[in-house]
Coordinates of C-alpha atoms in Angstrom, one line a residue:
X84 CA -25.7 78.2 -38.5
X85 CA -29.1 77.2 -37.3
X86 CA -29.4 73.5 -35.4
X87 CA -31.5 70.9 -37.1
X88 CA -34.0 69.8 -34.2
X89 CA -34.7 66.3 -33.6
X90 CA -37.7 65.6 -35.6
X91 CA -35.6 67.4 -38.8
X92 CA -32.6 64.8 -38.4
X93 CA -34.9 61.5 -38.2
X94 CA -37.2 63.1 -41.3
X95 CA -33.9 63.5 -43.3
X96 CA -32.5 59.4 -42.1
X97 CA -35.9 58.8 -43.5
X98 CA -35.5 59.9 -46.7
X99 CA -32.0 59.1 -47.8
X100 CA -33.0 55.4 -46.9
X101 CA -35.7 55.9 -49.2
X102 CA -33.4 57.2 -51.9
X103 CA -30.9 54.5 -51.8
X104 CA -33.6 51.8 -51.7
X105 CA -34.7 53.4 -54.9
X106 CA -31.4 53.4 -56.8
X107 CA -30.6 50.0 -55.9
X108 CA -33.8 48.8 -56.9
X109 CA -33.2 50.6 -60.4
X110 CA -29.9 49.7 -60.7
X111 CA -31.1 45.9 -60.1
X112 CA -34.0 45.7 -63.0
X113 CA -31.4 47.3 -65.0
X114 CA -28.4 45.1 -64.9
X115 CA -29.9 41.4 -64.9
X116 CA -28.1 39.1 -62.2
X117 CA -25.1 39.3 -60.7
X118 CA -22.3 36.9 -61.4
X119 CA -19.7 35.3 -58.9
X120 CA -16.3 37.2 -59.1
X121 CA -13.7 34.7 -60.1
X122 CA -10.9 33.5 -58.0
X123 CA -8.8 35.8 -56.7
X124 CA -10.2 38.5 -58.7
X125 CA -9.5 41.8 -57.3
X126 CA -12.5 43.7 -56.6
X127 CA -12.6 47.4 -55.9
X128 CA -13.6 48.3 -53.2
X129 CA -15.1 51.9 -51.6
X130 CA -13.6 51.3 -48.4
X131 CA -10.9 49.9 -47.5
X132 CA -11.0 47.0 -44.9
X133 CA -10.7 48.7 -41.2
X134 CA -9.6 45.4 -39.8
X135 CA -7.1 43.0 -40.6
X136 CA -4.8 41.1 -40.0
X137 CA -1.2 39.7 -40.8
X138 CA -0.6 36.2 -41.7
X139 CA 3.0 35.3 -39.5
X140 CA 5.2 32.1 -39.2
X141 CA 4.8 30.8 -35.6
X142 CA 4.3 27.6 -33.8
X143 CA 0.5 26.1 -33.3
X144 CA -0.3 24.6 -30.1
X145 CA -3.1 23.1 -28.4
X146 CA -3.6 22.2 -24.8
X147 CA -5.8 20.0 -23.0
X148 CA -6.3 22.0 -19.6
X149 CA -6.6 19.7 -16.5
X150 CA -6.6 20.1 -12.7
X151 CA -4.3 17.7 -10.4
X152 CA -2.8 17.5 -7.4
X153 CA 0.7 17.1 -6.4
X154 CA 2.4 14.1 -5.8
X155 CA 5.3 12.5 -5.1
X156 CA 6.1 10.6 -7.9
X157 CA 8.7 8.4 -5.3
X158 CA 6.5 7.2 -1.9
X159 CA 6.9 4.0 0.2
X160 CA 5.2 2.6 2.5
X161 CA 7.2 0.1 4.3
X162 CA 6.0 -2.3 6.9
X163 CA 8.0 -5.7 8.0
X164 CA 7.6 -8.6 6.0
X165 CA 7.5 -10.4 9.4
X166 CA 5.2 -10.1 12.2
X167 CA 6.4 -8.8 15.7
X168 CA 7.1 -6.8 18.1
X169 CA 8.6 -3.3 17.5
X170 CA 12.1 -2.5 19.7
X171 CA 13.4 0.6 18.1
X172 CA 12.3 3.5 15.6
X173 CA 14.3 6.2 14.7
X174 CA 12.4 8.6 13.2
X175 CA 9.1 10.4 13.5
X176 CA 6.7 12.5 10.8
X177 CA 9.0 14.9 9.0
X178 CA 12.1 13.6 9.3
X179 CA 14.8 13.7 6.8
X180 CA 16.3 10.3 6.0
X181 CA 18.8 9.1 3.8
X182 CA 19.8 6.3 1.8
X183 CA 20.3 3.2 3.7
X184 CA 19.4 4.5 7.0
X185 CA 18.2 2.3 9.3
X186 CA 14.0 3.9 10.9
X187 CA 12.9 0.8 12.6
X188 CA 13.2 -2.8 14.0
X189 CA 12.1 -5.7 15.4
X190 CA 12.5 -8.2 17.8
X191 CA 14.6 -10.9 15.8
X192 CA 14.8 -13.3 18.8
X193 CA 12.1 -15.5 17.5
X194 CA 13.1 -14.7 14.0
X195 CA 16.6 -16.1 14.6
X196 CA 15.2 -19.0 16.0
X197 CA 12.8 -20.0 12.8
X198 CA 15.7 -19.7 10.5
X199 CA 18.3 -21.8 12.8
X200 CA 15.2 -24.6 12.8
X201 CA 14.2 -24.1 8.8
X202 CA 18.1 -24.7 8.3
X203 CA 18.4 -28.3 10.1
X204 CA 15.1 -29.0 8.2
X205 CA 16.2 -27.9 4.7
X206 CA 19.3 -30.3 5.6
X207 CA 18.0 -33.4 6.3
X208 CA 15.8 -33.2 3.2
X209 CA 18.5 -31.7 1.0
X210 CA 21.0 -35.1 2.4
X211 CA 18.2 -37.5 1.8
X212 CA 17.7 -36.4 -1.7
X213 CA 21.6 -36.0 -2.3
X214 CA 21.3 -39.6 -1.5
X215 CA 19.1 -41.1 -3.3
X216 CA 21.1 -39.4 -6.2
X217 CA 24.2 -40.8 -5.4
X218 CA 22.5 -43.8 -5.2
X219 CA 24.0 -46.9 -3.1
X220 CA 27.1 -46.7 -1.4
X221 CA 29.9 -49.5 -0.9
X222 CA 28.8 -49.4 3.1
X223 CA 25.2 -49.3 2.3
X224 CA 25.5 -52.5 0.3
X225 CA 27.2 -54.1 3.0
X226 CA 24.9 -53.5 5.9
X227 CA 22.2 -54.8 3.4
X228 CA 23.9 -58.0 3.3
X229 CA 24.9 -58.1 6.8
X230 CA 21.4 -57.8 7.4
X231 CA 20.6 -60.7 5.2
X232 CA 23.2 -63.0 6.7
X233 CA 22.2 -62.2 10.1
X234 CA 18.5 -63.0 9.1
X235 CA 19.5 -66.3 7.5
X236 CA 21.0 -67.2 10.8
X237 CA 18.2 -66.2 13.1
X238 CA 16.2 -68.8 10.8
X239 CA 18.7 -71.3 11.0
X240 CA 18.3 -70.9 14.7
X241 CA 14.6 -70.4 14.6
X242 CA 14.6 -74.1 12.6
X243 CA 16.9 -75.3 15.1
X244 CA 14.4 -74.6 18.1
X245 CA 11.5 -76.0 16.2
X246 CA 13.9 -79.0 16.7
X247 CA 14.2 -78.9 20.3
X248 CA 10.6 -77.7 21.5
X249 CA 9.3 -80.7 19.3
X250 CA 11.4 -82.9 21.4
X251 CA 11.2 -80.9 24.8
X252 CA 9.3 -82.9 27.8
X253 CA 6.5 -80.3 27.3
X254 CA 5.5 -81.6 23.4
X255 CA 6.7 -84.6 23.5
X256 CA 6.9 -86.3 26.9
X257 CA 4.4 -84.5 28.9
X258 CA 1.1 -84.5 27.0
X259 CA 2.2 -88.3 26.5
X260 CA 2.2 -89.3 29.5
X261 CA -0.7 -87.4 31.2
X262 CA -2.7 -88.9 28.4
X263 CA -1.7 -92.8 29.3
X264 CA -2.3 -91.4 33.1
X265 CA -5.9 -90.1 32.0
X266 CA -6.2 -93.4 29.9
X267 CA -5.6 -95.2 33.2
X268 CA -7.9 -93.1 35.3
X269 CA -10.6 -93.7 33.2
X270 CA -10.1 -97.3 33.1
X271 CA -10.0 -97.4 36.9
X272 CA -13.7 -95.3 37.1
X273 CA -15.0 -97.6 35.4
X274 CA -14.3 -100.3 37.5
X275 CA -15.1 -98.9 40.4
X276 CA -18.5 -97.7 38.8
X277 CA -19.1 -101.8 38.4
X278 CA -18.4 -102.9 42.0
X279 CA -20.5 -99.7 42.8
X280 CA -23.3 -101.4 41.4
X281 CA -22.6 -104.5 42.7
X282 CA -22.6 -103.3 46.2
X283 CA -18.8 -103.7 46.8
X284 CA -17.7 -100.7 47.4
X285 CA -19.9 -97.2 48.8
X286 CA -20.7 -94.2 47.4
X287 CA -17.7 -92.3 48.7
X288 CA -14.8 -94.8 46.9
X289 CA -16.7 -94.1 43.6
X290 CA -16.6 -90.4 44.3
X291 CA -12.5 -90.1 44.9
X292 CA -12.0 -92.4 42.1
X293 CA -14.3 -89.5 39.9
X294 CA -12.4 -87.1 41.2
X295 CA -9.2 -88.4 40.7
X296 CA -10.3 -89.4 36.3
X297 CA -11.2 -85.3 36.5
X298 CA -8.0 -84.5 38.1
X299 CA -6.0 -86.4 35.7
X300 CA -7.6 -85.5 32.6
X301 CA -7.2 -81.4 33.8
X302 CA -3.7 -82.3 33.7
X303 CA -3.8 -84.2 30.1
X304 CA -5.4 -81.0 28.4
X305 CA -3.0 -78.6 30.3
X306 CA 0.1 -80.8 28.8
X307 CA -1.7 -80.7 25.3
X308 CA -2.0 -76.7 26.0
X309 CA 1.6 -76.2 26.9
X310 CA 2.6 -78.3 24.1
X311 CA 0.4 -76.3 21.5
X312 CA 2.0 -73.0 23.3
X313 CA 5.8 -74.0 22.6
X314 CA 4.8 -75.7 19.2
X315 CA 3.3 -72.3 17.7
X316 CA 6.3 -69.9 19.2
X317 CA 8.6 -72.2 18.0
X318 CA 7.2 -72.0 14.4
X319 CA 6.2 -68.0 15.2
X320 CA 9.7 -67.7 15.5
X321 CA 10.2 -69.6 12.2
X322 CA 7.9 -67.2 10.5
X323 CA 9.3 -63.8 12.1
X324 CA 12.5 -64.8 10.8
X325 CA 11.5 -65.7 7.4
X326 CA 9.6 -62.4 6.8
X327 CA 12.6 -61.1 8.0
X328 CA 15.1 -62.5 5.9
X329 CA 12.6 -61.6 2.7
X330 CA 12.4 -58.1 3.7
X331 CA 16.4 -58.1 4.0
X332 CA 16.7 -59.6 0.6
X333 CA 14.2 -56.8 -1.1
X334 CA 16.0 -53.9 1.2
X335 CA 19.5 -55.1 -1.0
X336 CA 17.7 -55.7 -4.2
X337 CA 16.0 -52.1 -3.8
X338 CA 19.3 -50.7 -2.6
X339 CA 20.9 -52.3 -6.1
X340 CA 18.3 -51.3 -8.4
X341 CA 18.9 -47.4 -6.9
X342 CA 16.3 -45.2 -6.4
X343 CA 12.8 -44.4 -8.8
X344 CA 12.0 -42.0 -10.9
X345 CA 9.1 -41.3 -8.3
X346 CA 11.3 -41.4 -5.1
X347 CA 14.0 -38.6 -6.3
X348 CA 10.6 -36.4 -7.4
X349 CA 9.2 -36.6 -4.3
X350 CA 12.4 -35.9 -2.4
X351 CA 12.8 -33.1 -4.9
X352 CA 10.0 -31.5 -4.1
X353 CA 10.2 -32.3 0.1
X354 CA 13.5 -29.9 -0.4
X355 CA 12.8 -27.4 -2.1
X356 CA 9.5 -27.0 0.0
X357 CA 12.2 -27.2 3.0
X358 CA 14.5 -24.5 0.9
X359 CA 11.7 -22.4 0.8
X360 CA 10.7 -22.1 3.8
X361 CA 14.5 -21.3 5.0
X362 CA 14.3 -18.2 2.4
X363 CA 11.5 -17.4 3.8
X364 CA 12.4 -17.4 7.8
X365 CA 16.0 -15.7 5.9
X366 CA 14.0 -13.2 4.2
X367 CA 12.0 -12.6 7.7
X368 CA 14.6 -12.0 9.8
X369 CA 16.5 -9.1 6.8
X370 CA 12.9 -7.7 7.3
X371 CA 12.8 -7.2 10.9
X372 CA 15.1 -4.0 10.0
X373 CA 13.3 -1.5 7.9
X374 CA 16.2 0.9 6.1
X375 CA 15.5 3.8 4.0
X376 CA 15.6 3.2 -0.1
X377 CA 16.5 6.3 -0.8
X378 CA 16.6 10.0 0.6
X379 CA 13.3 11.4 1.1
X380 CA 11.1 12.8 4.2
X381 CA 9.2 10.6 6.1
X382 CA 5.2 11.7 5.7
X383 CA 3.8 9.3 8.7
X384 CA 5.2 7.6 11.3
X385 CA 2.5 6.4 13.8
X386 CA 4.0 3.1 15.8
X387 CA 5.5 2.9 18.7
X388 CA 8.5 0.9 20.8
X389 CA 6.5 -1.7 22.0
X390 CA 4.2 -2.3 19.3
X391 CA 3.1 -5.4 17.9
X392 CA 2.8 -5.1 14.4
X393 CA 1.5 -7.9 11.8
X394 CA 3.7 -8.7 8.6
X395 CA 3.5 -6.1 5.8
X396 CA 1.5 -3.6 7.7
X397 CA 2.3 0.2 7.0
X398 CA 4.6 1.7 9.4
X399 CA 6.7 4.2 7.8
X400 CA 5.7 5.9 5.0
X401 CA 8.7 7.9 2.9
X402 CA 8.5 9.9 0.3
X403 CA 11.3 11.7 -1.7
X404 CA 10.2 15.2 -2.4
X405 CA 12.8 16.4 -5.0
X406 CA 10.9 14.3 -7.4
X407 CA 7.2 15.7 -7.5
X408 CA 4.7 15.3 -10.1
X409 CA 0.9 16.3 -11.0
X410 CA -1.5 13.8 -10.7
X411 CA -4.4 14.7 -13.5
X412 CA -7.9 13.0 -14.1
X413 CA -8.6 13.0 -17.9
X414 CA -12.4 12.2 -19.1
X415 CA -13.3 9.5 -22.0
X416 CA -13.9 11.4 -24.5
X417 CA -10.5 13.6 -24.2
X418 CA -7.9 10.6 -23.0
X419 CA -7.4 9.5 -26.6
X420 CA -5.2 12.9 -27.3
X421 CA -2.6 12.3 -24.1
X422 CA 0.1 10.4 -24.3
X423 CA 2.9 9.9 -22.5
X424 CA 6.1 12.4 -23.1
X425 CA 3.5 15.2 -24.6
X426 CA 5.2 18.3 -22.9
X427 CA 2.6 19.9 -20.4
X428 CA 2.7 23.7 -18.5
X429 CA 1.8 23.6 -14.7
X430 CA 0.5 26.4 -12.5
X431 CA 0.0 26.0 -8.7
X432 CA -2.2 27.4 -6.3
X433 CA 0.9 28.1 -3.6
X434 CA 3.0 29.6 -6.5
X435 CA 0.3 32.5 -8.1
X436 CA 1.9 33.7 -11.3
X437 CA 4.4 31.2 -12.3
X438 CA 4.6 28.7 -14.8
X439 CA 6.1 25.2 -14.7
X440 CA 7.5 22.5 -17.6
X441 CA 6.8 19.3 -17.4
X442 CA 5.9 16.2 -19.4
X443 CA 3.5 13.5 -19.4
X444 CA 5.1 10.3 -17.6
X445 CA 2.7 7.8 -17.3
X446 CA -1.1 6.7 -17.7
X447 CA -3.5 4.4 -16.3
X448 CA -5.7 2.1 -18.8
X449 CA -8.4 1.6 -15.9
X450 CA -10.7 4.1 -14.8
X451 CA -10.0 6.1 -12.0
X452 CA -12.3 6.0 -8.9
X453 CA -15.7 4.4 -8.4
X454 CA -18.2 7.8 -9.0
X455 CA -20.5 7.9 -12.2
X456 CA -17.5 9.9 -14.1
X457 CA -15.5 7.8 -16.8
X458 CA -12.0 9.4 -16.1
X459 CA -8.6 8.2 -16.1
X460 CA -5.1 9.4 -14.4
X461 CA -2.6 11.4 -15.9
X462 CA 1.5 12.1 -14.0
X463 CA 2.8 15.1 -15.2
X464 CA 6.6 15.0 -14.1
X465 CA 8.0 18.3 -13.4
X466 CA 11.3 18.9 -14.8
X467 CA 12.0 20.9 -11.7
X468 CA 10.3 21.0 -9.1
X469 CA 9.5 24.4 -7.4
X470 CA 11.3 25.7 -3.8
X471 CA 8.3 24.6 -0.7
X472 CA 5.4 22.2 -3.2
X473 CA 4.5 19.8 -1.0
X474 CA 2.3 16.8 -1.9
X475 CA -1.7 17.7 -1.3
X476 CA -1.2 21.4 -3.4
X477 CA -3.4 22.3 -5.8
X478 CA -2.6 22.6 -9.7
X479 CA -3.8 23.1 -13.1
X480 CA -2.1 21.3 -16.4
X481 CA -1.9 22.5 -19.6
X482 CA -0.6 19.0 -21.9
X483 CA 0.3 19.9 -25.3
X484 CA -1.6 17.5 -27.2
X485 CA -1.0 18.8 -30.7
X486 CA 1.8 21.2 -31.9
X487 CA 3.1 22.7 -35.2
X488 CA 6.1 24.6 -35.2
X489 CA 7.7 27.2 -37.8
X490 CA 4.4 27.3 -39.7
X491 CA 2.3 30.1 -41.1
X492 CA -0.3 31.1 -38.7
X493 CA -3.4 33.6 -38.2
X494 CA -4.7 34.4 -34.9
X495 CA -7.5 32.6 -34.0
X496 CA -10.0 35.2 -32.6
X497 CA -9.7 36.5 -36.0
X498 CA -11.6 33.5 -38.2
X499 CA -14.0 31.2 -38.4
X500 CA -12.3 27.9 -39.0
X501 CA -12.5 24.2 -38.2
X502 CA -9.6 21.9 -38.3
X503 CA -8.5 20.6 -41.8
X504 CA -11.3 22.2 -43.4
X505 CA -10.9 24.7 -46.3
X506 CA -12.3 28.6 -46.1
X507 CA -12.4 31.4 -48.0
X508 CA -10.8 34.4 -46.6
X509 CA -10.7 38.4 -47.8
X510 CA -6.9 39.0 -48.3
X511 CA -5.7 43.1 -48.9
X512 CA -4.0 44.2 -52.4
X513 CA -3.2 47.4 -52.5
X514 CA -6.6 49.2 -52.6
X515 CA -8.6 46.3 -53.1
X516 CA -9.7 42.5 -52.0
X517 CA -9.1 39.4 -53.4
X518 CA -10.9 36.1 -52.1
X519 CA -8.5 32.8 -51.4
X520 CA -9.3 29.6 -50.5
X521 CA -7.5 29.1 -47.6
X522 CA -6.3 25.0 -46.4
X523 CA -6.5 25.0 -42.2
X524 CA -4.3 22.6 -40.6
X525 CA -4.4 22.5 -36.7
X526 CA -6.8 25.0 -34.8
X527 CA -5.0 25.7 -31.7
X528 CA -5.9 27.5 -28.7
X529 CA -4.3 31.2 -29.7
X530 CA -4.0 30.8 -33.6
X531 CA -4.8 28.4 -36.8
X532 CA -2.2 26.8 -38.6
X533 CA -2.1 27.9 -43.1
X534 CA -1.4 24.6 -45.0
X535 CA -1.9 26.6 -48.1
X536 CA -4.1 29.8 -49.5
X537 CA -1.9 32.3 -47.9
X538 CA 2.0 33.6 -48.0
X539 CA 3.5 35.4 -45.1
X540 CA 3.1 38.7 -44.6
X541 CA -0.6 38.7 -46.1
X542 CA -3.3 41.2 -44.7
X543 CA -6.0 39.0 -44.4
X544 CA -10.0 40.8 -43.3
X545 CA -10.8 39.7 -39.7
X546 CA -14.1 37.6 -40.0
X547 CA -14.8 37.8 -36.5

């Protein structure tokens, strides 16, 4: 049989396009419009459909896929709650530890010695206010009036000097009698100033006789001074003893009336600021002793014996490696689907080719870091953590944000559909097609979930 050349085979495509143009033009002017089939009306069909596909019962799932990092989702870093200086570690980075084991101390000389003085402190305050409770005792009330009786007497005695001093030489006889001596003196100069003038006596007799008025009236006013100075200690002592007999009476009515409102307050307050501080130099020295909280490995250990360290600075940090989990940054727009206890996949870097369960354990409501990004973090706890992850690998995250289980199902790759929207799908019977309105529930990330439209076992035509 002879070969149709080139130019033969594209003259005959020609015209058989032409042809069938032709007829379906003519069958078109022919016919008038063409109507809608109804629902579900079968339709026959030429050809059958050369691709479909089976509707099947199956679960639905979709994923939000995340990378993290692993961490541990148990790490400590401890430092002393006291300043000091270091005398003893134990272990270094890498170390195994276990619970209650002790890693480091310090010096507690000084720390001993805070809390022996914080203790005589919180005492004395704690007995003052214990007394003012109590209120007066029976040997408190009778100092108060032993004070008062001994006050009374001192101003008994007090009055009883006024007595004498008043009618000692120095007030009452000496100032007397220097002033009848100055009187006398002063009598005499003038006298002896007249016979002066009348040529009796010289210039030298008037001058001793001066001299002897000055002398004597020095000693009047020195009389008068003395006798001032024993008149005002006498009544100084008079007053001393009064004030002291009135503060005496006010100490016992005070001590009766017990102590104000105002007075416990305050000494409520002075011990329990004193009881503080003794928990404090307490809680100092039990801090000068760092001890594991639980087993883990230690991941730094950087001071030395000899260090000084300030209070609360990192010195150990422990982590406990059997409980590991991925640490995930979600964006804005995609946080809203997580949740915590959503059940999550995990792949690492270090373990190529194996696949992880975990769940979501936690979240954080503020936004992670400080770059232009709105993201927040998402913990993945492993529900068992792979042989050799170590904190720092690499990971990936698949959280199972939405799931349907046992439901009818049609592979995704195979139709056009958008989440609780309803399609129309081509669905096999027997030699011919029928079109269904089909209800779509979730969209996962493999297949669709059928609300209604479709039974199982249906051949559906793949639109895609």
């Amino acid at each position: 049989m002879k070969r149709l050349t080139i130019p033969a085979l594209i003259l005959s495509s020609i015209a058989l396009i032409a042809l069938a143009g032709w007829l379906g033009y003519s069958t078109a002017s022919t016919s008038g419009p063409t109507l809608p089939l109804p629902l579900a009306a079968a339709s026959p069909t030429p050809n059958a459909p050369t691709r479909t596909v089976a509707v099947t019962r199956g679960d639905v799932r979709q994923a939000l896929t995340v990378p993290g990092d692993v961490i541990a989702a148990r790490q400590q870093q401890m430092g002393f709650t006291a300043g000091g200086r270091i005398v003893e570690i134990t272990v270094r980075t890498g170390d195994t530890t276990t619970q209650g084991q002790t890693l480091a101390r310090l010096d507690t000389a000084p720390l001993q010695l805070a809390v022996a003085q914080a203790q005589v402190e919180f005492d004395i305050k704690q007995a003052a206010l214990d007394k003012l409770r109590a209120g007066p005792s029976a040997t408190d009330l009778a100092a108060a009036n032993a004070a008062i009786r001994d006050a009374q007497t001192a101003l008994q005695n007090a009055q009883f000097n006024l007595t004498v001093v008043q009618n000692s030489d120095t007030v009452a006889k000496n100032p007397r009698e220097r002033g009848y001596e100055a009187a006398w003196y002063e009598t005499n100069y003038g006298e002896m100033l007249n016979k002066f003038n009348g040529g009796k006596i010289d210039k030298t007799r008037l001058d001793l006789e001066y001299n002897n008025l000055l002398t004597a009236k020095e000693r009047y006013a020195t009389a008068q001074t003395q006798a001032a100075i024993a008149m005002n200690q006498a009544n100084q002592q008079i007053s001393n003893a009064q004030e002291t007999l009135r503060k005496a009476q006010e100490s016992l009515a005070t001590l009766k009336a017990g102590a104000s409102a105002t007075d416990i307050k305050q000494a409520e307050t002075s011990a329990l600021a004193a009881e503080l501080a003794l928990k404090k130099a307490q809680n100092d020295l039990a801090g000068a002793t760092l001890v594991a909280p639980f087993n883990g490995r230690v991941l730094n250990a950087t001071a030395l014996v000899g260090d000084n360290v300030s209070a609360n600075a990192a010195v150990i940090t422990l982590a406990d490696l059997t409980r590991l989990e991925v640490q995930t940054t979600v964006g804005q727009e995609d946080i809203a689907q997580v949740q915590p206890g959503q059940s999550a996949t995990v792949t690492f870097d270090a373990r190529a080719g194996e696949t992880f369960a975990g769940k979501v354990s936690r979240m954080t409501p503020t936004k992670a870091g400080t770059s232009g990004a709105v993201t927040y973090q998402v913990f993945v706890a492993l529900d068992k953590a792979p042989v050799g992850l170590l904190p720092g690998m690499t990971a990936d995250a698949d959280i199972i944000v939405a799931e349907r289980k046992g439901v009818l199902t049609l592979p995704r790759r195979s139709i056009r559909a958008r989440a609780n929207a309803t399609i129309s799908l081509q669905v096999v019977q027997g030699e011919q097609t029928v079109t269904r309105n089909v209800r779509i529930g979730l969209v996962g990330d493999l297949n669709v979930e059928i609300l209604s439209g479709l039974q199982e076992g249906d051949q559906v035509v793949s639109t895609q």
